[in-house]
């Protein structure tokens, strides 16, 4: 897992992108989600949490959101209590919430500890980059808001969509090797290993993570990148300073790979690609089409 220092407002956008990628730890049993007694003024922390609330049609409960909650567009009208991994207890509590609904991994730990000890109920929702993990997230958000039946229906719909999306690449024989590049700062490639949202979405879309041997996000040596032999570079849009094609493919190690020689890069919105929420089936489909074109079956 990669850790990041305290961030100024000018550096917030890259941090939002990074937040989508950090591996998470299992939630302890005693921290399992329950239901809010009062759902009138809920703060949603985590882009997928906010998206699920809207998908359930329960956005009327929301009084604020965090900076990673950028979909749907209507959510942007809500007060912003800050970046989910650099929360200020004062900022979250300033909207006088009746409950705090947070994605696991929100922080820093000191701030979350203060929020847990406050008089405002705090419910944490676990994150797992799987079909079951998405459905569980939906059900737990629904339970917290007291709309279990709605959540069950949405979870079933999303689950069916996920299964259908994954089947679209089942017949493809030659799988593309994908290198997910988080950043190229200083000419160093920060890439996604196993146990990450990027690794999961690549596999769900019928690709193969070109990186092996480590989990989380790490800098790769030039030799390791060349050895990985990626066919495609995958990057995020709207998640920090843009990296042009010329800048990306001028990196000597990238340039010598099959992806570099073909100048093959796919860019997708970070929240859409790595959110693991109600839109993930669509993200899987779009990535698969970008990788395999007409080989993807509807």
Short mmCIF file of C-alpha atoms in Angstrom, two decimals:
data_model
loop_
_atom_site.label_atom_id
_atom_site.label_comp_id
_atom_site.label_asym_id
_atom_site.label_seq_id
_atom_site.Cartn_x
_atom_site.Cartn_y
_atom_site.Cartn_z
CA UNK A 1 0.00 0.00 0.00
CA UNK A 2 1.26 3.44 -0.88
CA UNK A 3 0.98 6.22 1.67
CA UNK A 4 0.76 9.89 0.79
CA UNK A 5 1.66 13.02 2.75
CA UNK A 6 -0.71 15.78 3.77
CA UNK A 7 -2.10 17.54 0.70
CA UNK A 8 -2.82 21.14 -0.10
CA UNK A 9 -5.91 22.15 -2.09
CA UNK A 10 -3.73 22.49 -5.21
CA UNK A 11 -2.72 18.85 -4.88
CA UNK A 12 -6.19 17.52 -4.10
CA UNK A 13 -7.09 16.40 -7.63
CA UNK A 14 -4.21 13.92 -7.95
CA UNK A 15 -5.04 12.64 -4.47
CA UNK A 16 -8.62 11.91 -5.49
CA UNK A 17 -7.31 9.76 -8.30
CA UNK A 18 -4.90 8.00 -5.99
CA UNK A 19 -7.65 7.29 -3.50
CA UNK A 20 -9.33 5.04 -6.04
CA UNK A 21 -6.33 2.79 -6.19
CA UNK A 22 -5.16 2.09 -2.68
CA UNK A 23 -5.62 -1.47 -1.45
CA UNK A 24 -7.82 -1.82 1.61
CA UNK A 25 -7.69 -4.05 4.67
CA UNK A 26 -10.48 -6.30 5.93
CA UNK A 27 -13.00 -4.68 8.25
CA UNK A 28 -13.08 -6.06 11.78
CA UNK A 29 -16.29 -7.82 12.73
CA UNK A 30 -17.11 -5.38 15.51
CA UNK A 31 -17.17 -2.56 12.97
CA UNK A 32 -19.82 -4.11 10.74
CA UNK A 33 -22.40 -1.70 9.37
CA UNK A 34 -25.77 -1.28 11.05
CA UNK A 35 -28.69 1.08 10.47
CA UNK A 36 -28.94 4.76 11.33
CA UNK A 37 -31.70 5.66 13.78
CA UNK A 38 -32.02 9.06 12.08
CA UNK A 39 -31.36 9.20 8.32
CA UNK A 40 -32.34 12.85 7.85
CA UNK A 41 -28.83 14.33 7.47
CA UNK A 42 -26.24 11.84 6.25
CA UNK A 43 -22.67 12.62 5.18
CA UNK A 44 -21.46 10.24 2.45
CA UNK A 45 -17.71 9.63 2.30
CA UNK A 46 -16.42 7.71 -0.72
CA UNK A 47 -17.42 8.15 -4.35
CA UNK A 48 -19.07 4.75 -4.68
CA UNK A 49 -21.03 5.27 -1.46
CA UNK A 50 -22.53 8.51 -2.77
CA UNK A 51 -23.25 6.91 -6.13
CA UNK A 52 -25.07 4.02 -4.48
CA UNK A 53 -27.21 6.40 -2.42
CA UNK A 54 -28.29 8.14 -5.62
CA UNK A 55 -28.84 4.83 -7.44
CA UNK A 56 -31.17 3.80 -4.60
CA UNK A 57 -33.10 7.06 -5.03
CA UNK A 58 -32.27 8.03 -1.45
CA UNK A 59 -30.22 11.17 -2.14
CA UNK A 60 -32.71 13.25 -0.14
CA UNK A 61 -30.97 11.95 2.99
CA UNK A 62 -27.62 13.48 2.03
CA UNK A 63 -26.44 16.69 3.63
CA UNK A 64 -22.81 16.57 2.42
CA UNK A 65 -20.27 14.47 0.52
CA UNK A 66 -16.50 14.09 0.25
CA UNK A 67 -14.27 15.30 -2.59
CA UNK A 68 -14.14 11.90 -4.32
CA UNK A 69 -17.93 11.92 -4.73
CA UNK A 70 -18.23 13.42 -8.19
CA UNK A 71 -20.99 11.30 -9.72
CA UNK A 72 -23.78 11.86 -10.44
CA UNK A 73 -23.39 15.52 -11.32
CA UNK A 74 -26.17 16.45 -8.89
CA UNK A 75 -23.89 15.35 -6.03
CA UNK A 76 -21.57 18.26 -6.77
CA UNK A 77 -24.24 20.61 -5.40
CA UNK A 78 -23.78 19.12 -1.93
CA UNK A 79 -21.31 20.71 0.52
CA UNK A 80 -17.84 19.15 0.26
CA UNK A 81 -16.37 18.06 3.62
CA UNK A 82 -12.93 17.26 2.18
CA UNK A 83 -10.83 14.51 0.68
CA UNK A 84 -11.78 11.10 2.11
CA UNK A 85 -8.23 10.21 3.17
CA UNK A 86 -7.47 13.59 4.73
CA UNK A 87 -10.68 14.26 6.63
CA UNK A 88 -11.03 16.91 9.30
CA UNK A 89 -13.47 15.95 12.08
CA UNK A 90 -14.46 19.60 12.36
CA UNK A 91 -15.27 19.75 8.65
CA UNK A 92 -17.40 16.61 8.71
CA UNK A 93 -19.26 17.63 11.87
CA UNK A 94 -19.76 21.22 10.69
CA UNK A 95 -22.84 20.19 8.68
CA UNK A 96 -24.49 18.83 11.85
CA UNK A 97 -25.06 15.34 10.43
CA UNK A 98 -27.34 12.72 11.92
CA UNK A 99 -25.03 10.00 10.59
CA UNK A 100 -21.74 9.42 8.75
CA UNK A 101 -21.61 6.73 6.06
CA UNK A 102 -17.98 6.10 5.09
CA UNK A 103 -16.15 3.76 2.74
CA UNK A 104 -13.49 1.68 4.48
CA UNK A 105 -10.13 3.36 4.04
CA UNK A 106 -11.37 6.82 4.96
CA UNK A 107 -8.87 8.64 7.12
CA UNK A 108 -6.57 9.58 8.56
CA UNK A 109 -7.06 7.12 11.40
CA UNK A 110 -6.86 9.88 14.00
CA UNK A 111 -9.71 11.78 12.37
CA UNK A 112 -11.86 8.66 12.02
CA UNK A 113 -11.22 7.80 15.67
CA UNK A 114 -12.50 11.24 16.67
CA UNK A 115 -15.59 10.83 14.48
CA UNK A 116 -16.29 7.38 15.93
CA UNK A 117 -16.14 8.80 19.46
CA UNK A 118 -18.45 11.69 18.63
CA UNK A 119 -22.18 11.58 19.29
CA UNK A 120 -22.86 11.11 15.57
CA UNK A 121 -23.34 7.47 14.47
CA UNK A 122 -20.53 6.31 12.16
CA UNK A 123 -21.05 3.38 9.79
CA UNK A 124 -18.18 1.99 7.75
CA UNK A 125 -18.77 0.08 4.53
CA UNK A 126 -16.11 -2.48 3.44
CA UNK A 127 -14.51 -2.45 0.00
CA UNK A 128 -13.81 -5.60 -2.01
CA UNK A 129 -13.01 -5.51 -5.73
CA UNK A 130 -15.33 -8.32 -6.77
CA UNK A 131 -18.90 -8.89 -7.92
CA UNK A 132 -19.86 -9.98 -4.43
CA UNK A 133 -18.06 -7.00 -2.94
CA UNK A 134 -20.11 -4.55 -5.00
CA UNK A 135 -23.37 -6.26 -4.11
CA UNK A 136 -22.41 -6.31 -0.45
CA UNK A 137 -21.61 -2.62 -0.56
CA UNK A 138 -25.03 -1.85 -2.02
CA UNK A 139 -26.83 -3.94 0.59
CA UNK A 140 -24.93 -2.37 3.48
CA UNK A 141 -25.67 1.16 2.25
CA UNK A 142 -29.31 0.20 1.90
CA UNK A 143 -29.36 -1.28 5.40
CA UNK A 144 -27.78 1.85 6.86
CA UNK A 145 -30.53 3.98 5.29
CA UNK A 146 -33.34 1.57 6.16
CA UNK A 147 -34.17 0.60 2.56
CA UNK A 148 -33.15 -3.06 2.51
CA UNK A 149 -35.68 -4.08 -0.12
CA UNK A 150 -34.54 -1.38 -2.53
CA UNK A 151 -30.94 -2.38 -1.96
CA UNK A 152 -31.68 -6.04 -2.63
CA UNK A 153 -33.29 -5.13 -5.95
CA UNK A 154 -30.41 -2.87 -6.98
CA UNK A 155 -27.83 -5.47 -5.92
CA UNK A 156 -29.60 -8.09 -8.05
CA UNK A 157 -29.72 -5.77 -11.08
CA UNK A 158 -26.07 -4.78 -10.73
CA UNK A 159 -25.06 -8.41 -10.18
CA UNK A 160 -26.80 -9.50 -13.38
CA UNK A 161 -25.10 -6.71 -15.28
CA UNK A 162 -21.69 -7.69 -13.93
CA UNK A 163 -22.14 -11.32 -14.95
CA UNK A 164 -23.25 -10.30 -18.43
CA UNK A 165 -20.33 -7.90 -18.84
CA UNK A 166 -17.77 -10.51 -17.89
CA UNK A 167 -19.26 -13.09 -20.26
CA UNK A 168 -18.71 -10.70 -23.18
CA UNK A 169 -15.01 -11.58 -23.27
CA UNK A 170 -15.32 -15.29 -22.42
CA UNK A 171 -14.61 -16.45 -25.97
CA UNK A 172 -11.51 -14.33 -26.51
CA UNK A 173 -8.45 -16.56 -26.84
CA UNK A 174 -5.54 -14.11 -26.89
CA UNK A 175 -5.67 -11.91 -23.82
CA UNK A 176 -4.07 -8.47 -23.82
CA UNK A 177 -1.37 -7.72 -21.27
CA UNK A 178 -2.22 -4.47 -19.51
CA UNK A 179 0.08 -2.16 -17.57
CA UNK A 180 -1.90 0.20 -15.37
CA UNK A 181 0.20 3.34 -14.90
CA UNK A 182 -0.72 5.51 -11.94
CA UNK A 183 1.91 8.19 -12.52
CA UNK A 184 5.08 8.97 -14.46
CA UNK A 185 6.50 11.63 -12.15
CA UNK A 186 10.23 12.07 -12.45
CA UNK A 187 10.31 9.54 -15.25
CA UNK A 188 9.46 6.76 -12.79
CA UNK A 189 6.54 4.48 -13.58
CA UNK A 190 4.20 3.81 -10.65
CA UNK A 191 2.17 0.76 -11.63
CA UNK A 192 -0.57 -1.45 -10.21
CA UNK A 193 0.21 -4.90 -8.89
CA UNK A 194 -2.21 -7.45 -7.44
CA UNK A 195 -4.83 -6.73 -4.77
CA UNK A 196 -5.76 -3.40 -6.34
CA UNK A 197 -8.83 -1.96 -8.01
CA UNK A 198 -6.83 -1.63 -11.23
CA UNK A 199 -5.81 -5.28 -11.23
CA UNK A 200 -9.41 -6.34 -10.61
CA UNK A 201 -10.96 -4.23 -13.37
CA UNK A 202 -8.35 -5.41 -15.88
CA UNK A 203 -9.15 -9.04 -15.12
CA UNK A 204 -12.91 -8.48 -15.16
CA UNK A 205 -12.57 -6.91 -18.62
CA UNK A 206 -10.74 -9.96 -19.94
CA UNK A 207 -7.21 -8.61 -19.70
CA UNK A 208 -4.09 -9.81 -17.93
CA UNK A 209 -2.19 -7.61 -15.53
CA UNK A 210 1.29 -7.38 -17.05
CA UNK A 211 2.73 -6.88 -13.56
CA UNK A 212 3.52 -9.86 -11.36
CA UNK A 213 5.29 -10.35 -8.07
CA UNK A 214 3.96 -7.53 -5.89
CA UNK A 215 0.71 -6.17 -4.52
CA UNK A 216 -0.42 -2.58 -4.30
CA UNK A 217 1.15 0.25 -6.29
CA UNK A 218 4.92 0.45 -6.66
CA UNK A 219 7.58 2.05 -8.77
CA UNK A 220 8.88 -0.30 -11.42
CA UNK A 221 12.41 -0.49 -12.73
CA UNK A 222 13.01 0.01 -16.44
CA UNK A 223 14.00 -3.64 -16.71
CA UNK A 224 10.80 -4.80 -15.03
CA UNK A 225 8.66 -2.73 -17.41
CA UNK A 226 10.43 -4.13 -20.45
CA UNK A 227 10.08 -7.66 -19.07
CA UNK A 228 6.35 -7.13 -18.42
CA UNK A 229 5.79 -6.68 -22.19
CA UNK A 230 2.44 -4.86 -21.95
CA UNK A 231 0.30 -4.70 -25.06
CA UNK A 232 -1.65 -1.72 -23.69
CA UNK A 233 -1.08 1.05 -21.16
CA UNK A 234 -4.14 1.89 -19.04
CA UNK A 235 -4.37 5.27 -17.30
CA UNK A 236 -6.97 7.44 -15.58
CA UNK A 237 -8.50 10.66 -16.80
CA UNK A 238 -9.68 13.37 -14.38
CA UNK A 239 -7.38 12.20 -11.61
CA UNK A 240 -4.53 14.67 -11.46
CA UNK A 241 -2.19 16.33 -13.98
CA UNK A 242 -2.69 14.94 -17.47
CA UNK A 243 0.11 12.92 -19.04
CA UNK A 244 0.23 13.37 -22.81
CA UNK A 245 0.88 10.51 -25.21
CA UNK A 246 4.18 12.09 -26.17
CA UNK A 247 5.27 12.28 -22.54
CA UNK A 248 4.18 8.71 -21.83
CA UNK A 249 5.81 7.13 -24.86
CA UNK A 250 8.99 9.16 -24.52
CA UNK A 251 9.77 7.07 -21.46
CA UNK A 252 12.49 4.71 -22.75
CA UNK A 253 11.21 1.64 -20.93
CA UNK A 254 7.62 2.16 -22.10
CA UNK A 255 8.76 2.98 -25.63
CA UNK A 256 10.43 -0.42 -26.05
CA UNK A 257 7.37 -2.46 -25.08
CA UNK A 258 4.70 -3.69 -27.51
CA UNK A 259 2.38 -0.98 -26.12
CA UNK A 260 5.03 1.67 -26.70
CA UNK A 261 5.87 0.54 -30.20
CA UNK A 262 2.15 0.63 -31.12
CA UNK A 263 1.54 3.78 -29.02
CA UNK A 264 -1.44 2.00 -27.47
CA UNK A 265 -2.91 3.71 -24.42
CA UNK A 266 -6.45 3.64 -23.01
CA UNK A 267 -7.63 6.45 -20.74
CA UNK A 268 -10.83 6.31 -18.69
CA UNK A 269 -12.35 8.43 -15.96
CA UNK A 270 -10.88 7.28 -12.66
CA UNK A 271 -14.13 7.19 -10.69
CA UNK A 272 -15.90 5.28 -13.44
CA UNK A 273 -13.09 2.81 -14.03
CA UNK A 274 -12.15 2.07 -10.42
CA UNK A 275 -15.18 3.03 -8.36
CA UNK A 276 -16.58 -0.51 -8.02
CA UNK A 277 -20.13 0.70 -7.69
CA UNK A 278 -23.38 0.61 -9.71
CA UNK A 279 -21.64 1.55 -13.00
CA UNK A 280 -18.91 -1.08 -12.90
CA UNK A 281 -20.60 -3.38 -15.42
CA UNK A 282 -20.59 -0.52 -17.92
CA UNK A 283 -16.94 0.22 -17.12
CA UNK A 284 -16.02 -3.43 -17.70
CA UNK A 285 -17.81 -3.38 -21.06
CA UNK A 286 -16.20 -0.10 -22.18
CA UNK A 287 -12.73 -1.26 -21.22
CA UNK A 288 -13.25 -4.60 -22.94
CA UNK A 289 -14.39 -2.90 -26.15
CA UNK A 290 -11.34 -0.63 -26.01
CA UNK A 291 -9.14 -3.71 -25.66
CA UNK A 292 -10.79 -6.14 -28.08
CA UNK A 293 -13.17 -4.19 -30.29
CA UNK A 294 -15.59 -6.41 -32.22
CA UNK A 295 -14.43 -9.53 -30.41
CA UNK A 296 -16.59 -8.41 -27.48
CA UNK A 297 -19.98 -10.08 -27.75
CA UNK A 298 -23.18 -8.38 -26.55
#
